GROMACS .gro file of N, CA and C in nm:
model
  552
    1GLY      N    1   9.011  11.106  12.386
    1GLY     CA    2   8.879  11.066  12.421
    1GLY      C    3   8.771  11.143  12.351
    2ALA      N    4   8.798  11.228  12.253
    2ALA     CA    5   8.692  11.305  12.188
    2ALA      C    6   8.607  11.219  12.095
    3TYR      N    7   8.664  11.110  12.043
    3TYR     CA    8   8.591  11.024  11.950
    3TYR      C    9   8.591  10.882  12.003
    4HIS      N   10   8.488  10.809  11.966
    4HIS     CA   11   8.483  10.667  12.002
    4HIS      C   12   8.585  10.592  11.917
    5VAL      N   13   8.626  10.475  11.962
    5VAL     CA   14   8.732  10.399  11.897
    5VAL      C   15   8.696  10.360  11.753
    6VAL      N   16   8.576  10.312  11.731
    6VAL     CA   17   8.539  10.262  11.598
    6VAL      C   18   8.534  10.375  11.494
    7PRO      N   19   8.462  10.485  11.519
    7PRO     CA   20   8.466  10.594  11.420
    7PRO      C   21   8.607  10.650  11.397
    8PHE      N   22   8.686  10.658  11.504
    8PHE     CA   23   8.823  10.706  11.490
    8PHE      C   24   8.902  10.615  11.396
    9ASN      N   25   8.891  10.484  11.415
    9ASN     CA   26   8.966  10.390  11.331
    9ASN      C   27   8.914  10.386  11.188
   10LEU      N   28   8.784  10.402  11.169
   10LEU     CA   29   8.731  10.410  11.032
   10LEU      C   30   8.785  10.534  10.961
   11ALA      N   31   8.783  10.647  11.030
   11ALA     CA   32   8.837  10.770  10.971
   11ALA      C   33   8.986  10.757  10.944
   12HIS      N   34   9.058  10.695  11.037
   12HIS     CA   35   9.202  10.677  11.021
   12HIS      C   36   9.232  10.585  10.903
   13THR      N   37   9.149  10.483  10.884
   13THR     CA   38   9.166  10.391  10.771
   13THR      C   39   9.141  10.461  10.639
   14ILE      N   40   9.034  10.537  10.631
   14ILE     CA   41   9.002  10.611  10.508
   14ILE      C   42   9.113  10.711  10.475
   15MET      N   43   9.159  10.782  10.577
   15MET     CA   44   9.268  10.878  10.557
   15MET      C   45   9.396  10.805  10.515
   16GLY      N   46   9.423  10.692  10.577
   16GLY     CA   47   9.543  10.614  10.544
   16GLY      C   48   9.539  10.563  10.401
   17PHE      N   49   9.421  10.518  10.356
   17PHE     CA   50   9.408  10.472  10.218
   17PHE      C   51   9.430  10.586  10.121
   18GLY      N   52   9.376  10.703  10.154
   18GLY     CA   53   9.396  10.819  10.068
   18GLY      C   54   9.543  10.856  10.056
   19MET      N   55   9.613  10.854  10.170
   19MET     CA   56   9.756  10.887  10.168
   19MET      C   57   9.836  10.780  10.093
   20ALA      N   58   9.798  10.654  10.109
   20ALA     CA   59   9.869  10.547  10.038
   20ALA      C   60   9.849  10.562   9.887
   21ALA      N   61   9.727  10.597   9.845
   21ALA     CA   62   9.701  10.619   9.702
   21ALA      C   63   9.776  10.741   9.652
   22LEU      N   64   9.779  10.846   9.733
   22LEU     CA   65   9.850  10.968   9.696
   22LEU      C   66   9.999  10.944   9.679
   23LEU      N   67  10.053  10.850   9.755
   23LEU     CA   68  10.194  10.816   9.743
   23LEU      C   69  10.217  10.714   9.631
   24ALA      N   70  10.131  10.612   9.622
   24ALA     CA   71  10.153  10.503   9.527
   24ALA      C   72  10.140  10.547   9.381
   25ILE      N   73  10.040  10.626   9.351
   25ILE     CA   74  10.013  10.658   9.210
   25ILE      C   75  10.123  10.744   9.147
   26PRO      N   76  10.155  10.861   9.201
   26PRO     CA   77  10.261  10.939   9.134
   26PRO      C   78  10.400  10.877   9.147
   27ALA      N   79  10.436  10.832   9.268
   27ALA     CA   80  10.571  10.775   9.286
   27ALA      C   81  10.585  10.644   9.208
   28GLY      N   82  10.481  10.560   9.213
   28GLY     CA   83  10.485  10.434   9.138
   28GLY      C   84  10.490  10.456   8.989
   29THR      N   85  10.416  10.555   8.940
   29THR     CA   86  10.415  10.584   8.796
   29THR      C   87  10.553  10.631   8.750
   30ILE      N   88  10.610  10.724   8.824
   30ILE     CA   89  10.742  10.775   8.786
   30ILE      C   90  10.844  10.662   8.788
   31ASN      N   91  10.847  10.586   8.896
   31ASN     CA   92  10.946  10.479   8.908
   31ASN      C   93  10.925  10.368   8.807
   32TYR      N   94  10.799  10.332   8.781
   32TYR     CA   95  10.771  10.221   8.690
   32TYR      C   96  10.828  10.250   8.551
   33TRP      N   97  10.800  10.367   8.500
   33TRP     CA   98  10.844  10.398   8.363
   33TRP      C   99  10.990  10.442   8.359
   34LEU      N  100  11.039  10.504   8.466
   34LEU     CA  101  11.179  10.547   8.471
   34LEU      C  102  11.273  10.428   8.475
   35VAL      N  103  11.239  10.328   8.553
   35VAL     CA  104  11.323  10.209   8.566
   35VAL      C  105  11.315  10.124   8.439
   36GLY      N  106  11.204  10.131   8.370
   36GLY     CA  107  11.191  10.055   8.246
   36GLY      C  108  11.130   9.918   8.267
   37PHE      N  109  11.034   9.908   8.357
   37PHE     CA  110  10.965   9.781   8.376
   37PHE      C  111  10.884   9.747   8.251
   38ASN      N  112  10.821   9.633   8.253
   38ASN     CA  113  10.741   9.583   8.142
   38ASN      C  114  10.640   9.690   8.098
   39SER      N  115  10.635   9.717   7.968
   39SER     CA  116  10.554   9.828   7.919
   39SER      C  117  10.406   9.795   7.900
   40ASP      N  118  10.364   9.676   7.937
   40ASP     CA  119  10.222   9.639   7.928
   40ASP      C  120  10.141   9.719   8.030
   41PHE      N  121  10.033   9.783   7.986
   41PHE     CA  122   9.954   9.869   8.074
   41PHE      C  123   9.889   9.792   8.188
   42GLY      N  124   9.846   9.670   8.161
   42GLY     CA  125   9.786   9.587   8.265
   42GLY      C  126   9.886   9.556   8.377
   43ARG      N  127  10.010   9.531   8.339
   43ARG     CA  128  10.114   9.505   8.439
   43ARG      C  129  10.144   9.632   8.519
   44TYR      N  130  10.141   9.745   8.452
   44TYR     CA  131  10.160   9.872   8.523
   44TYR      C  132  10.049   9.893   8.626
   45CYS      N  133   9.924   9.869   8.587
   45CYS     CA  134   9.811   9.887   8.679
   45CYS      C  135   9.823   9.792   8.799
   46PHE      N  136   9.865   9.668   8.775
   46PHE     CA  137   9.884   9.576   8.886
   46PHE      C  138   9.998   9.622   8.976
   47PHE      N  139  10.104   9.675   8.918
   47PHE     CA  140  10.215   9.727   8.998
   47PHE      C  141  10.167   9.837   9.092
   48ILE      N  142  10.085   9.929   9.041
   48ILE     CA  143  10.031  10.037   9.124
   48ILE      C  144   9.941   9.980   9.233
   49LEU      N  145   9.857   9.882   9.198
   49LEU     CA  146   9.771   9.818   9.297
   49LEU      C  147   9.854   9.749   9.406
   50ASN      N  148   9.956   9.677   9.365
   50ASN     CA  149  10.044   9.607   9.459
   50ASN      C  150  10.115   9.707   9.550
   51LEU      N  151  10.163   9.816   9.494
   51LEU     CA  152  10.230   9.918   9.573
   51LEU      C  153  10.133   9.982   9.671
   52PHE      N  154  10.013  10.013   9.625
   52PHE     CA  155   9.912  10.071   9.713
   52PHE      C  156   9.880   9.977   9.829
   53LEU      N  157   9.857   9.850   9.799
   53LEU     CA  158   9.824   9.754   9.906
   53LEU      C  159   9.940   9.736  10.003
   54THR      N  160  10.061   9.736   9.952
   54THR     CA  161  10.178   9.724  10.039
   54THR      C  162  10.186   9.842  10.134
   55LEU      N  163  10.166   9.962  10.083
   55LEU     CA  164  10.167  10.081  10.169
   55LEU      C  165  10.052  10.077  10.269
   56ALA      N  166   9.934  10.031  10.225
   56ALA     CA  167   9.819  10.024  10.316
   56ALA      C  168   9.841   9.920  10.426
   57VAL      N  169   9.902   9.806  10.393
   57VAL     CA  170   9.932   9.705  10.495
   57VAL      C  171  10.035   9.760  10.593
   58ALA      N  172  10.140   9.822  10.542
   58ALA     CA  173  10.243   9.878  10.630
   58ALA      C  174  10.183   9.984  10.721
   59GLU      N  175  10.096  10.068  10.668
   59GLU     CA  176  10.033  10.172  10.749
   59GLU      C  177   9.941  10.109  10.853
   60SER      N  178   9.872  10.002  10.818
   60SER     CA  179   9.785   9.932  10.913
   60SER      C  180   9.867   9.866  11.024
   61LEU      N  181   9.979   9.807  10.987
   61LEU     CA  182  10.069   9.748  11.087
   61LEU      C  183  10.122   9.856  11.181
   62MET      N  184  10.156   9.972  11.127
   62MET     CA  185  10.206  10.081  11.211
   62MET      C  186  10.096  10.132  11.304
   63ALA      N  187   9.971  10.132  11.258
   63ALA     CA  188   9.860  10.173  11.344
   63ALA      C  189   9.846  10.076  11.462
   64LEU      N  190   9.863   9.948  11.435
   64LEU     CA  191   9.857   9.848  11.543
   64LEU      C  192   9.972   9.868  11.641
   65ILE      N  193  10.092   9.885  11.588
   65ILE     CA  194  10.209   9.904  11.675
   65ILE      C  195  10.194  10.032  11.757
   66ALA      N  196  10.145  10.138  11.696
   66ALA     CA  197  10.124  10.264  11.768
   66ALA      C  198  10.017  10.250  11.876
   67SER      N  199   9.920  10.161  11.853
   67SER     CA  200   9.818  10.137  11.955
   67SER      C  201   9.876  10.064  12.075
   68ILE      N  202   9.964   9.970  12.048
   68ILE     CA  203  10.023   9.890  12.156
   68ILE      C  204  10.131   9.968  12.230
   69PHE      N  205  10.212  10.045  12.155
   69PHE     CA  206  10.323  10.121  12.212
   69PHE      C  207  10.298  10.270  12.189
   70PRO      N  208  10.230  10.338  12.280
   70PRO     CA  209  10.195  10.478  12.256
   70PRO      C  210  10.313  10.576  12.267
   71ILE      N  211  10.428  10.531  12.313
   71ILE     CA  212  10.545  10.617  12.319
   71ILE      C  213  10.613  10.613  12.183
   72LEU      N  214  10.628  10.729  12.121
   72LEU     CA  215  10.670  10.739  11.982
   72LEU      C  216  10.802  10.668  11.953
   73ILE      N  217  10.905  10.691  12.031
   73ILE     CA  218  11.036  10.635  12.002
   73ILE      C  219  11.034  10.482  12.016
   74ILE      N  220  10.956  10.431  12.108
   74ILE     CA  221  10.944  10.285  12.122
   74ILE      C  222  10.869  10.227  12.002
   75ALA      N  223  10.763  10.293  11.961
   75ALA     CA  224  10.689  10.247  11.842
   75ALA      C  225  10.777  10.248  11.718
   76PHE      N  226  10.860  10.351  11.701
   76PHE     CA  227  10.953  10.357  11.588
   76PHE      C  228  11.052  10.241  11.593
   77ALA      N  229  11.107  10.215  11.711
   77ALA     CA  230  11.205  10.107  11.725
   77ALA      C  231  11.143   9.971  11.696
   78VAL      N  232  11.026   9.946  11.752
   78VAL     CA  233  10.958   9.819  11.729
   78VAL      C  234  10.923   9.804  11.580
   79SER      N  235  10.875   9.910  11.519
   79SER     CA  236  10.841   9.907  11.376
   79SER      C  237  10.963   9.877  11.291
   80ALA      N  238  11.074   9.941  11.322
   80ALA     CA  239  11.197   9.919  11.245
   80ALA      C  240  11.244   9.775  11.256
   81VAL      N  241  11.238   9.720  11.375
   81VAL     CA  242  11.280   9.580  11.393
   81VAL      C  243  11.187   9.486  11.316
   82ILE      N  244  11.058   9.505  11.329
   82ILE     CA  245  10.962   9.416  11.262
   82ILE      C  246  10.977   9.425  11.111
   83LEU      N  247  10.981   9.546  11.056
   83LEU     CA  248  10.993   9.559  10.911
   83LEU      C  249  11.129   9.511  10.861
   84GLY      N  250  11.234   9.531  10.939
   84GLY     CA  251  11.365   9.479  10.902
   84GLY      C  252  11.367   9.328  10.897
   85VAL      N  253  11.310   9.264  10.996
   85VAL     CA  254  11.302   9.117  10.996
   85VAL      C  255  11.217   9.069  10.880
   86PHE      N  256  11.105   9.136  10.855
   86PHE     CA  257  11.019   9.099  10.742
   86PHE      C  258  11.096   9.107  10.609
   87MET      N  259  11.179   9.209  10.594
   87MET     CA  260  11.257   9.223  10.470
   87MET      C  261  11.360   9.111  10.455
   88VAL      N  262  11.421   9.072  10.565
   88VAL     CA  263  11.524   8.967  10.558
   88VAL      C  264  11.464   8.833  10.517
   89VAL      N  265  11.343   8.803  10.564
   89VAL     CA  266  11.285   8.670  10.537
   89VAL      C  267  11.189   8.667  10.418
   90MET      N  268  11.181   8.774  10.342
   90MET     CA  269  11.083   8.780  10.233
   90MET      C  270  11.118   8.694  10.112
   91GLY      N  271  11.242   8.652  10.099
   91GLY     CA  272  11.279   8.566   9.989
   91GLY      C  273  11.379   8.625   9.892
   92TYR      N  274  11.413   8.751   9.906
   92TYR     CA  275  11.512   8.812   9.818
   92TYR      C  276  11.653   8.793   9.873
   93PHE      N  277  11.672   8.823   9.998
   93PHE     CA  278  11.804   8.813  10.058
   93PHE      C  279  11.842   8.668  10.091
   94ILE      N  280  11.746   8.592  10.141
   94ILE     CA  281  11.769   8.453  10.178
   94ILE      C  282  11.653   8.371  10.122
   95ASP      N  283  11.685   8.264  10.048
   95ASP     CA  284  11.581   8.175   9.998
   95ASP      C  285  11.510   8.108  10.115
   96LEU      N  286  11.382   8.082  10.099
   96LEU     CA  287  11.304   8.020  10.205
   96LEU      C  288  11.364   7.890  10.257
   97PRO      N  289  11.412   7.799  10.170
   97PRO     CA  290  11.472   7.677  10.225
   97PRO      C  291  11.598   7.701  10.308
   98ASN      N  292  11.665   7.813  10.289
   98ASN     CA  293  11.786   7.844  10.363
   98ASN      C  294  11.760   7.919  10.495
   99ILE      N  295  11.635   7.954  10.519
   99ILE     CA  296  11.600   8.018  10.645
   99ILE      C  297  11.579   7.908  10.748
  100GLY      N  298  11.635   7.925  10.866
  100GLY     CA  299  11.619   7.824  10.971
  100GLY      C  300  11.473   7.799  11.003
  101TRP      N  301  11.442   7.675  11.039
  101TRP     CA  302  11.302   7.640  11.065
  101TRP      C  303  11.243   7.725  11.176
  102TRP      N  304  11.322   7.773  11.268
  102TRP     CA  305  11.272   7.854  11.379
  102TRP      C  306  11.237   7.996  11.337
  103TRP      N  307  11.284   8.042  11.219
  103TRP     CA  308  11.250   8.173  11.166
  103TRP      C  309  11.158   8.166  11.046
  104ARG      N  310  11.139   8.048  10.990
  104ARG     CA  311  11.065   8.034  10.864
  104ARG      C  312  10.922   8.085  10.872
  105TRP      N  313  10.858   8.073  10.987
  105TRP     CA  314  10.721   8.119  11.001
  105TRP      C  315  10.708   8.269  10.973
  106LEU      N  316  10.816   8.344  10.997
  106LEU     CA  317  10.812   8.488  10.972
  106LEU      C  318  10.792   8.519  10.823
  107HIS      N  319  10.838   8.431  10.736
  107HIS     CA  320  10.818   8.450  10.593
  107HIS      C  321  10.669   8.456  10.560
  108TYR      N  322  10.591   8.376  10.629
  108TYR     CA  323  10.449   8.367  10.599
  108TYR      C  324  10.365   8.478  10.661
  109VAL      N  325  10.419   8.549  10.758
  109VAL     CA  326  10.346   8.663  10.814
  109VAL      C  327  10.403   8.796  10.765
  110SER      N  328  10.508   8.792  10.685
  110SER     CA  329  10.572   8.912  10.634
  110SER      C  330  10.494   8.969  10.516
  111LEU      N  331  10.456   9.096  10.527
  111LEU     CA  332  10.388   9.160  10.415
  111LEU      C  333  10.477   9.168  10.293
  112HIS      N  334  10.608   9.179  10.314
  112HIS     CA  335  10.701   9.189  10.202
  112HIS      C  336  10.705   9.061  10.119
  113SER      N  337  10.685   8.946  10.181
  113SER     CA  338  10.687   8.819  10.107
  113SER      C  339  10.581   8.818   9.998
  114TYR      N  340  10.461   8.862  10.033
  114TYR     CA  341  10.350   8.859   9.938
  114TYR      C  342  10.361   8.972   9.835
  115ALA      N  343  10.402   9.089   9.879
  115ALA     CA  344  10.418   9.202   9.786
  115ALA      C  345  10.530   9.175   9.686
  116PHE      N  346  10.644   9.124   9.736
  116PHE     CA  347  10.757   9.096   9.647
  116PHE      C  348  10.724   8.982   9.552
  117GLY      N  349  10.657   8.878   9.601
  117GLY     CA  350  10.618   8.767   9.514
  117GLY      C  351  10.525   8.814   9.402
  118SER      N  352  10.430   8.898   9.436
  118SER     CA  353  10.340   8.953   9.333
  118SER      C  354  10.415   9.038   9.233
  119PHE      N  355  10.506   9.119   9.281
  119PHE     CA  356  10.587   9.202   9.192
  119PHE      C  357  10.668   9.115   9.096
  120MET      N  358  10.733   9.013   9.149
  120MET     CA  359  10.817   8.926   9.065
  120MET      C  360  10.734   8.856   8.958
  121VAL      N  361  10.621   8.801   8.997
  121VAL     CA  362  10.536   8.731   8.899
  121VAL      C  363  10.482   8.829   8.796
  122ASN      N  364  10.440   8.947   8.841
  122ASN     CA  365  10.388   9.047   8.749
  122ASN      C  366  10.493   9.092   8.649
  123GLU      N  367  10.614   9.109   8.694
  123GLU     CA  368  10.719   9.164   8.607
  123GLU      C  369  10.784   9.059   8.517
  124PHE      N  370  10.800   8.936   8.564
  124PHE     CA  371  10.882   8.840   8.492
  124PHE      C  372  10.806   8.729   8.420
  125THR      N  373  10.677   8.716   8.439
  125THR     CA  374  10.602   8.612   8.369
  125THR      C  375  10.600   8.641   8.219
  126ASP      N  376  10.633   8.539   8.140
  126ASP     CA  377  10.629   8.547   7.994
  126ASP      C  378  10.716   8.660   7.937
  127THR      N  379  10.837   8.673   7.990
  127THR     CA  380  10.931   8.774   7.938
  127THR      C  381  11.061   8.707   7.896
  128PHE      N  382  11.138   8.781   7.817
  128PHE     CA  383  11.267   8.730   7.769
  128PHE      C  384  11.360   8.849   7.744
  129TRP      N  385  11.488   8.835   7.782
  129TRP     CA  386  11.587   8.939   7.758
  129TRP      C  387  11.699   8.882   7.675
  130PRO      N  388  11.738   8.954   7.571
  130PRO     CA  389  11.851   8.907   7.490
  130PRO      C  390  11.983   8.921   7.567
  131ALA      N  391  12.085   8.857   7.515
  131ALA     CA  392  12.216   8.861   7.579
  131ALA      C  393  12.275   9.001   7.572
  132CYS      N  394  12.358   9.034   7.670
  132CYS     CA  395  12.436   9.157   7.666
  132CYS      C  396  12.581   9.119   7.695
  133ASP      N  397  12.666   9.215   7.722
  133ASP     CA  398  12.810   9.190   7.735
  133ASP      C  399  12.845   9.079   7.834
  134ILE      N  400  12.785   9.080   7.951
  134ILE     CA  401  12.826   8.985   8.054
  134ILE      C  402  12.716   8.888   8.095
  135ILE      N  403  12.596   8.903   8.040
  135ILE     CA  404  12.483   8.818   8.079
  135ILE      C  405  12.430   8.745   7.956
  136PRO      N  406  12.413   8.612   7.967
  136PRO     CA  407  12.356   8.537   7.855
  136PRO      C  408  12.206   8.567   7.841
  137PRO      N  409  12.143   8.521   7.734
  137PRO     CA  410  11.998   8.541   7.722
  137PRO      C  411  11.927   8.484   7.844
  138LEU      N  412  11.822   8.551   7.887
  138LEU     CA  413  11.755   8.516   8.012
  138LEU      C  414  11.606   8.526   7.994
  139SER      N  415  11.534   8.426   8.044
  139SER     CA  416  11.388   8.431   8.039
  139SER      C  417  11.334   8.463   8.178
  140GLY      N  418  11.212   8.514   8.182
  140GLY     CA  419  11.147   8.541   8.308
  140GLY      C  420  11.126   8.413   8.388
  141PHE      N  421  11.105   8.302   8.317
  141PHE     CA  422  11.091   8.172   8.382
  141PHE      C  423  11.216   8.141   8.466
  142GLN      N  424  11.333   8.169   8.410
  142GLN     CA  425  11.458   8.143   8.483
  142GLN      C  426  11.469   8.231   8.608
  143VAL      N  427  11.428   8.357   8.596
  143VAL     CA  428  11.433   8.447   8.711
  143VAL      C  429  11.337   8.399   8.820
  144LEU      N  430  11.216   8.364   8.781
  144LEU     CA  431  11.118   8.316   8.880
  144LEU      C  432  11.164   8.185   8.944
  145ARG      N  433  11.226   8.098   8.867
  145ARG     CA  434  11.277   7.972   8.923
  145ARG      C  435  11.391   8.000   9.020
  146PHE      N  436  11.479   8.093   8.987
  146PHE     CA  437  11.591   8.127   9.075
  146PHE      C  438  11.543   8.177   9.211
  147TYR      N  439  11.438   8.260   9.210
  147TYR     CA  440  11.385   8.316   9.334
  147TYR      C  441  11.274   8.231   9.397
  148ASN      N  442  11.248   8.113   9.341
  148ASN     CA  443  11.145   8.020   9.392
  148ASN      C  444  11.005   8.081   9.390
  149TYR      N  445  10.970   8.148   9.282
  149TYR     CA  446  10.837   8.206   9.266
  149TYR      C  447  10.759   8.146   9.150
  150LEU      N  448  10.796   8.027   9.106
  150LEU     CA  449  10.728   7.967   8.991
  150LEU      C  450  10.581   7.937   9.017
  151GLY      N  451  10.548   7.888   9.134
  151GLY     CA  452  10.409   7.853   9.163
  151GLY      C  453  10.329   7.964   9.227
  152THR      N  454  10.383   8.084   9.230
  152THR     CA  455  10.319   8.195   9.299
  152THR      C  456  10.206   8.254   9.215
  153ASN      N  457  10.092   8.275   9.279
  153ASN     CA  458   9.977   8.337   9.214
  153ASN      C  459   9.965   8.480   9.268
  154LYS      N  460   9.981   8.578   9.181
  154LYS     CA  461   9.981   8.717   9.227
  154LYS      C  462   9.846   8.759   9.283
  155TRP      N  463   9.738   8.696   9.240
  155TRP     CA  464   9.605   8.734   9.291
  155TRP      C  465   9.581   8.677   9.430
  156ILE      N  466   9.635   8.560   9.457
  156ILE     CA  467   9.627   8.507   9.594
  156ILE      C  468   9.709   8.595   9.688
  157ASN      N  469   9.828   8.636   9.643
  157ASN     CA  470   9.909   8.727   9.724
  157ASN      C  471   9.837   8.859   9.748
  158THR      N  472   9.766   8.907   9.647
  158THR     CA  473   9.689   9.030   9.662
  158THR      C  474   9.580   9.012   9.767
  159ALA      N  475   9.512   8.898   9.763
  159ALA     CA  476   9.408   8.871   9.863
  159ALA      C  477   9.468   8.862  10.003
  160VAL      N  478   9.587   8.805  10.015
  160VAL     CA  479   9.653   8.798  10.146
  160VAL      C  480   9.684   8.939  10.197
  161LEU      N  481   9.731   9.027  10.110
  161LEU     CA  482   9.759   9.165  10.151
  161LEU      C  483   9.631   9.235  10.199
  162VAL      N  484   9.521   9.214  10.127
  162VAL     CA  485   9.393   9.272  10.170
  162VAL      C  486   9.353   9.216  10.305
  163GLY      N  487   9.372   9.086  10.324
  163GLY     CA  488   9.341   9.023  10.453
  163GLY      C  489   9.427   9.079  10.565
  164MET      N  490   9.554   9.105  10.536
  164MET     CA  491   9.643   9.164  10.637
  164MET      C  492   9.595   9.303  10.678
  165ILE      N  493   9.548   9.381  10.583
  165ILE     CA  494   9.495   9.513  10.617
  165ILE      C  495   9.379   9.497  10.715
  166PHE      N  496   9.288   9.407  10.684
  166PHE     CA  497   9.171   9.385  10.769
  166PHE      C  498   9.212   9.338  10.908
  167VAL      N  499   9.302   9.240  10.916
  167VAL     CA  500   9.345   9.184  11.044
  167VAL      C  501   9.416   9.289  11.129
  168TYR      N  502   9.510   9.364  11.069
  168TYR     CA  503   9.583   9.465  11.146
  168TYR      C  504   9.490   9.577  11.194
  169ARG      N  505   9.398   9.619  11.109
  169ARG     CA  506   9.304   9.725  11.148
  169ARG      C  507   9.209   9.676  11.258
  170LEU      N  508   9.161   9.553  11.243
  170LEU     CA  509   9.072   9.498  11.345
  170LEU      C  510   9.145   9.481  11.478
  171ALA      N  511   9.268   9.429  11.474
  171ALA     CA  512   9.347   9.412  11.596
  171ALA      C  513   9.374   9.547  11.662
  172SER      N  514   9.403   9.648  11.582
  172SER     CA  515   9.427   9.782  11.635
  172SER      C  516   9.301   9.837  11.702
  173THR      N  517   9.187   9.817  11.639
  173THR     CA  518   9.061   9.864  11.695
  173THR      C  519   9.029   9.791  11.825
  174ILE      N  520   9.046   9.660  11.827
  174ILE     CA  521   9.019   9.582  11.948
  174ILE      C  522   9.113   9.624  12.061
  175TRP      N  523   9.241   9.642  12.029
  175TRP     CA  524   9.337   9.685  12.132
  175TRP      C  525   9.297   9.821  12.188
  176GLN      N  526   9.264   9.914  12.101
  176GLN     CA  527   9.225  10.047  12.147
  176GLN      C  528   9.096  10.041  12.228
  177TRP      N  529   9.002   9.958  12.184
  177TRP     CA  530   8.875   9.944  12.255
  177TRP      C  531   8.902   9.892  12.396
  178ALA      N  532   8.987   9.789  12.408
  178ALA     CA  533   9.018   9.733  12.539
  178ALA      C  534   9.088   9.836  12.627
  179PHE      N  535   9.182   9.910  12.568
  179PHE     CA  536   9.254  10.012  12.644
  179PHE      C  537   9.162  10.127  12.683
  180TYR      N  538   9.077  10.167  12.592
  180TYR     CA  539   8.983  10.278  12.618
  180TYR      C  540   8.885  10.240  12.728
  181ASN      N  541   8.829  10.119  12.721
  181ASN     CA  542   8.734  10.075  12.822
  181ASN      C  543   8.801  10.053  12.956
  182ALA      N  544   8.928  10.013  12.956
  182ALA     CA  545   9.001   9.988  13.081
  182ALA      C  546   9.027  10.120  13.156
  183ARG      N  547   9.039  10.230  13.083
  183ARG     CA  548   9.067  10.360  13.145
  183ARG      C  549   8.943  10.418  13.212
  184GLN      N  550   8.824  10.375  13.172
  184GLN     CA  551   8.702  10.434  13.227
  184GLN      C  552   8.654  10.364  13.351
   0.00000   0.00000   0.00000
C-alpha cells in the first residue's frame, strides 16, 4: 500500500521493459550470430525487436497472473500451464488445421503464435539453401509453406504483440485497482 496502483504499474512496466531489453540484446545477439541465422543486418534488428517484444509480453502476462494469484507457487503453476499450452498451439508442434476446433482459439491468443510467425517470416523469406548429404535443395518459400506461414505479415504480428502488452498491463492494473479499492 505504499504506492498507488497506477504509478506502481507504470514503474513496473518501465522496469520490465528495461530488463527485457537487457536480456534480449546481449542474449539475442550471441544466439543470432552463433546459430548462423540470416546475416542481413535488418533481419538481425527485427529478430532483436521480436525477442524483446516476446519477453515484454510474457512479463506482462506474468504481471497479470501475479495480480490474480498472489501466492507465488500458484502463480508459477498457472503460468507454466498457460505458457505450455501456448507453446503447444503456436503452430510448430501441431499445425493449426490439426488442432481440435475446441482448442483452436488458443492459437489466436497465444503470444508464441505471433512471435514464432514473425521469426519464421523474418528468417526464411527470400532464402535458399543448397543440397547437403541428406537434404535436397530447399527454399524459404518451402519452409514457410510447410509451417503454414506464407500469408503471415511480420509487422502485423509485431503490432499484435504490442497490443498484447497493452492489454495485459491494463488488465493487471484494473485487477489491482479493484483489489486495492476492495480492501479499503
